């Protein structure tokens, strides 16, 4: 009889590509991963891992068993979903992830509501950028992720995931209070072609969106400062060091010396939740989506 936890370890190794990655994904030590794999090899009577430089790779037998493990674990999750759905109780554990402004703007109210309405449900949360959140849901490291895309740049969502819209977030342009356009009712992005820009870090979805959008407006942005936290971006704006796009979700207090002006051609961030379709009937997933929708409604 194959041990389910050892199959889960093999699946994590196949998905993460390394012992350390599997250990991080499973929240165990690398030694525990190695021990589980050694036991699994004894159970099946075949070598599943081979040395590959300083790391390891799956053998042909390892890849074959990993494919079966992925299907078995998916069926186990589906069975758990069906059992929970039949019981109709919101219990167990649900793991949520969100990009930073959604974590700040939605999680406090949503998690507090879940705790109040479903005291037997354990909720874990973490911050993750949208693409990483989707990968974590696919890997099974998260049960649900709050992600985003923009009206002019969509985020690819692979098959096998279900979605629920939470809200549309309309951002503004943040600029120093003394900026020539600070007193305007509305602005166009191309009016900031000569300004320095503050952006999200390179490689993040929103950074790529900003560069794509400003180039479409006919100019190459001069991005001089990179900051992942919006509070840091606004602090740089308050110091007179540029302009930035400032979403409203999770914005919090705006520093003195910063002016916020809407964009004439409205930009929208579409904020939505994603989860594995084979977990669709789990009451904990449905409860989490409902709580996030309620929190999003109060934000909107």
PDB file of C-alpha atoms in Angstrom, residues 97-205:
ATOM      1  CA  UNK A  97      -3.034  34.291  -0.271  1.00  0.00           C
ATOM      2  CA  UNK A  98      -3.309  37.776  -1.758  1.00  0.00           C
ATOM      3  CA  UNK A  99      -1.194  40.505  -3.299  1.00  0.00           C
ATOM      4  CA  UNK A 100      -0.217  43.124  -0.663  1.00  0.00           C
ATOM      5  CA  UNK A 101      -2.941  45.755  -1.138  1.00  0.00           C
ATOM      6  CA  UNK A 102      -5.655  43.084  -1.181  1.00  0.00           C
ATOM      7  CA  UNK A 103      -4.147  41.440   1.893  1.00  0.00           C
ATOM      8  CA  UNK A 104      -4.278  44.824   3.633  1.00  0.00           C
ATOM      9  CA  UNK A 105      -7.646  45.902   2.245  1.00  0.00           C
ATOM     10  CA  UNK A 106      -9.621  42.636   2.358  1.00  0.00           C
ATOM     11  CA  UNK A 107      -8.082  40.101   4.723  1.00  0.00           C
ATOM     12  CA  UNK A 108      -8.679  41.838   8.087  1.00  0.00           C
ATOM     13  CA  UNK A 109     -12.446  42.082   7.583  1.00  0.00           C
ATOM     14  CA  UNK A 110     -12.807  38.776   5.729  1.00  0.00           C
ATOM     15  CA  UNK A 111     -10.790  36.693   8.187  1.00  0.00           C
ATOM     16  CA  UNK A 112     -12.483  38.300  11.194  1.00  0.00           C
ATOM     17  CA  UNK A 113     -15.871  37.454   9.665  1.00  0.00           C
ATOM     18  CA  UNK A 114     -14.821  33.854   9.012  1.00  0.00           C
ATOM     19  CA  UNK A 115     -13.596  33.496  12.578  1.00  0.00           C
ATOM     20  CA  UNK A 116     -16.845  34.893  13.948  1.00  0.00           C
ATOM     21  CA  UNK A 117     -19.170  32.889  11.702  1.00  0.00           C
ATOM     22  CA  UNK A 118     -17.190  29.638  11.604  1.00  0.00           C
ATOM     23  CA  UNK A 119     -15.195  29.180  14.839  1.00  0.00           C
ATOM     24  CA  UNK A 120     -14.137  25.644  13.864  1.00  0.00           C
ATOM     25  CA  UNK A 121     -12.415  26.875  10.691  1.00  0.00           C
ATOM     26  CA  UNK A 122      -8.688  27.625  10.878  1.00  0.00           C
ATOM     27  CA  UNK A 123      -7.611  30.380   8.476  1.00  0.00           C
ATOM     28  CA  UNK A 124      -4.022  31.001   7.369  1.00  0.00           C
ATOM     29  CA  UNK A 125      -3.032  33.982   5.196  1.00  0.00           C
ATOM     30  CA  UNK A 126       0.065  35.114   3.342  1.00  0.00           C
ATOM     31  CA  UNK A 127       1.083  37.819   0.872  1.00  0.00           C
ATOM     32  CA  UNK A 128       1.950  36.724  -2.663  1.00  0.00           C
ATOM     33  CA  UNK A 129       2.110  38.511  -5.995  1.00  0.00           C
ATOM     34  CA  UNK A 130      -0.649  37.427  -8.413  1.00  0.00           C
ATOM     35  CA  UNK A 131       1.377  35.041 -10.582  1.00  0.00           C
ATOM     36  CA  UNK A 132       2.932  33.407  -7.516  1.00  0.00           C
ATOM     37  CA  UNK A 133      -0.504  33.112  -5.923  1.00  0.00           C
ATOM     38  CA  UNK A 134      -1.870  31.241  -8.931  1.00  0.00           C
ATOM     39  CA  UNK A 135       1.110  28.886  -8.926  1.00  0.00           C
ATOM     40  CA  UNK A 136       0.640  28.229  -5.206  1.00  0.00           C
ATOM     41  CA  UNK A 137      -3.019  27.301  -5.773  1.00  0.00           C
ATOM     42  CA  UNK A 138      -2.086  24.964  -8.633  1.00  0.00           C
ATOM     43  CA  UNK A 139       0.619  23.324  -6.485  1.00  0.00           C
ATOM     44  CA  UNK A 140      -1.800  22.923  -3.590  1.00  0.00           C
ATOM     45  CA  UNK A 141       0.194  25.221  -1.292  1.00  0.00           C
ATOM     46  CA  UNK A 142      -2.830  27.559  -1.087  1.00  0.00           C
ATOM     47  CA  UNK A 143      -6.547  26.827  -1.178  1.00  0.00           C
ATOM     48  CA  UNK A 144      -7.474  30.242  -2.593  1.00  0.00           C
ATOM     49  CA  UNK A 145      -5.594  33.260  -3.927  1.00  0.00           C
ATOM     50  CA  UNK A 146      -6.768  36.829  -4.458  1.00  0.00           C
ATOM     51  CA  UNK A 147      -5.186  38.035  -7.698  1.00  0.00           C
ATOM     52  CA  UNK A 148      -5.546  40.929 -10.120  1.00  0.00           C
ATOM     53  CA  UNK A 149      -5.198  42.010 -13.684  1.00  0.00           C
ATOM     54  CA  UNK A 150      -5.776  45.286 -15.502  1.00  0.00           C
ATOM     55  CA  UNK A 151      -8.411  46.298 -18.033  1.00  0.00           C
ATOM     56  CA  UNK A 152      -5.725  46.535 -20.729  1.00  0.00           C
ATOM     57  CA  UNK A 153      -3.466  43.644 -19.585  1.00  0.00           C
ATOM     58  CA  UNK A 154      -4.980  40.363 -18.467  1.00  0.00           C
ATOM     59  CA  UNK A 155      -3.345  37.814 -16.162  1.00  0.00           C
ATOM     60  CA  UNK A 156      -3.280  34.321 -17.710  1.00  0.00           C
ATOM     61  CA  UNK A 157      -5.277  31.875 -15.565  1.00  0.00           C
ATOM     62  CA  UNK A 158      -4.605  28.199 -16.358  1.00  0.00           C
ATOM     63  CA  UNK A 159      -7.345  25.627 -16.755  1.00  0.00           C
ATOM     64  CA  UNK A 160      -8.549  23.744 -13.708  1.00  0.00           C
ATOM     65  CA  UNK A 161      -9.102  26.921 -11.689  1.00  0.00           C
ATOM     66  CA  UNK A 162     -12.404  28.559 -10.779  1.00  0.00           C
ATOM     67  CA  UNK A 163     -12.781  32.323 -10.380  1.00  0.00           C
ATOM     68  CA  UNK A 164     -15.003  34.773  -8.532  1.00  0.00           C
ATOM     69  CA  UNK A 165     -14.957  38.520  -9.133  1.00  0.00           C
ATOM     70  CA  UNK A 166     -14.480  40.584  -5.976  1.00  0.00           C
ATOM     71  CA  UNK A 167     -14.255  44.215  -7.120  1.00  0.00           C
ATOM     72  CA  UNK A 168     -12.877  46.628  -9.697  1.00  0.00           C
ATOM     73  CA  UNK A 169     -10.253  48.941  -8.199  1.00  0.00           C
ATOM     74  CA  UNK A 170      -9.916  52.373  -9.831  1.00  0.00           C
ATOM     75  CA  UNK A 171      -6.443  53.884  -9.216  1.00  0.00           C
ATOM     76  CA  UNK A 172      -5.350  57.511  -9.318  1.00  0.00           C
ATOM     77  CA  UNK A 173      -2.099  59.243 -10.188  1.00  0.00           C
ATOM     78  CA  UNK A 174      -0.201  60.333  -7.083  1.00  0.00           C
ATOM     79  CA  UNK A 175       2.022  63.398  -7.394  1.00  0.00           C
ATOM     80  CA  UNK A 176       3.625  65.983  -5.122  1.00  0.00           C
ATOM     81  CA  UNK A 177       1.139  68.599  -3.934  1.00  0.00           C
ATOM     82  CA  UNK A 178       3.148  71.262  -5.738  1.00  0.00           C
ATOM     83  CA  UNK A 179       3.000  69.504  -9.097  1.00  0.00           C
ATOM     84  CA  UNK A 180       1.542  71.679 -11.930  1.00  0.00           C
ATOM     85  CA  UNK A 181      -1.300  69.149 -12.441  1.00  0.00           C
ATOM     86  CA  UNK A 182      -2.137  68.652  -8.760  1.00  0.00           C
ATOM     87  CA  UNK A 183      -5.200  70.931  -8.843  1.00  0.00           C
ATOM     88  CA  UNK A 184      -6.769  69.267 -11.876  1.00  0.00           C
ATOM     89  CA  UNK A 185     -10.015  67.270 -11.652  1.00  0.00           C
ATOM     90  CA  UNK A 186      -8.679  64.671 -14.096  1.00  0.00           C
ATOM     91  CA  UNK A 187      -5.429  63.953 -15.907  1.00  0.00           C
ATOM     92  CA  UNK A 188      -4.173  61.916 -18.849  1.00  0.00           C
ATOM     93  CA  UNK A 189      -1.164  59.652 -18.355  1.00  0.00           C
ATOM     94  CA  UNK A 190       0.648  61.138 -21.336  1.00  0.00           C
ATOM     95  CA  UNK A 191       0.773  64.464 -19.479  1.00  0.00           C
ATOM     96  CA  UNK A 192       3.435  62.893 -17.233  1.00  0.00           C
ATOM     97  CA  UNK A 193       5.822  61.975 -20.051  1.00  0.00           C
ATOM     98  CA  UNK A 194       8.519  64.310 -18.645  1.00  0.00           C
ATOM     99  CA  UNK A 195       8.129  63.188 -15.024  1.00  0.00           C
ATOM    100  CA  UNK A 196      10.153  60.633 -13.138  1.00  0.00           C
ATOM    101  CA  UNK A 197       8.125  57.576 -12.129  1.00  0.00           C
ATOM    102  CA  UNK A 198       7.971  55.405  -9.022  1.00  0.00           C
ATOM    103  CA  UNK A 199       7.045  51.820  -9.856  1.00  0.00           C
ATOM    104  CA  UNK A 200       6.670  48.333  -8.459  1.00  0.00           C
ATOM    105  CA  UNK A 201       9.798  46.128  -8.620  1.00  0.00           C
ATOM    106  CA  UNK A 202      10.880  44.793 -11.998  1.00  0.00           C
ATOM    107  CA  UNK A 203       9.394  41.420 -12.857  1.00  0.00           C
ATOM    108  CA  UNK A 204       6.157  42.021 -10.986  1.00  0.00           C
ATOM    109  CA  UNK A 205       2.942  41.983 -12.969  1.00  0.00           C
TER     110      UNK A 205
END
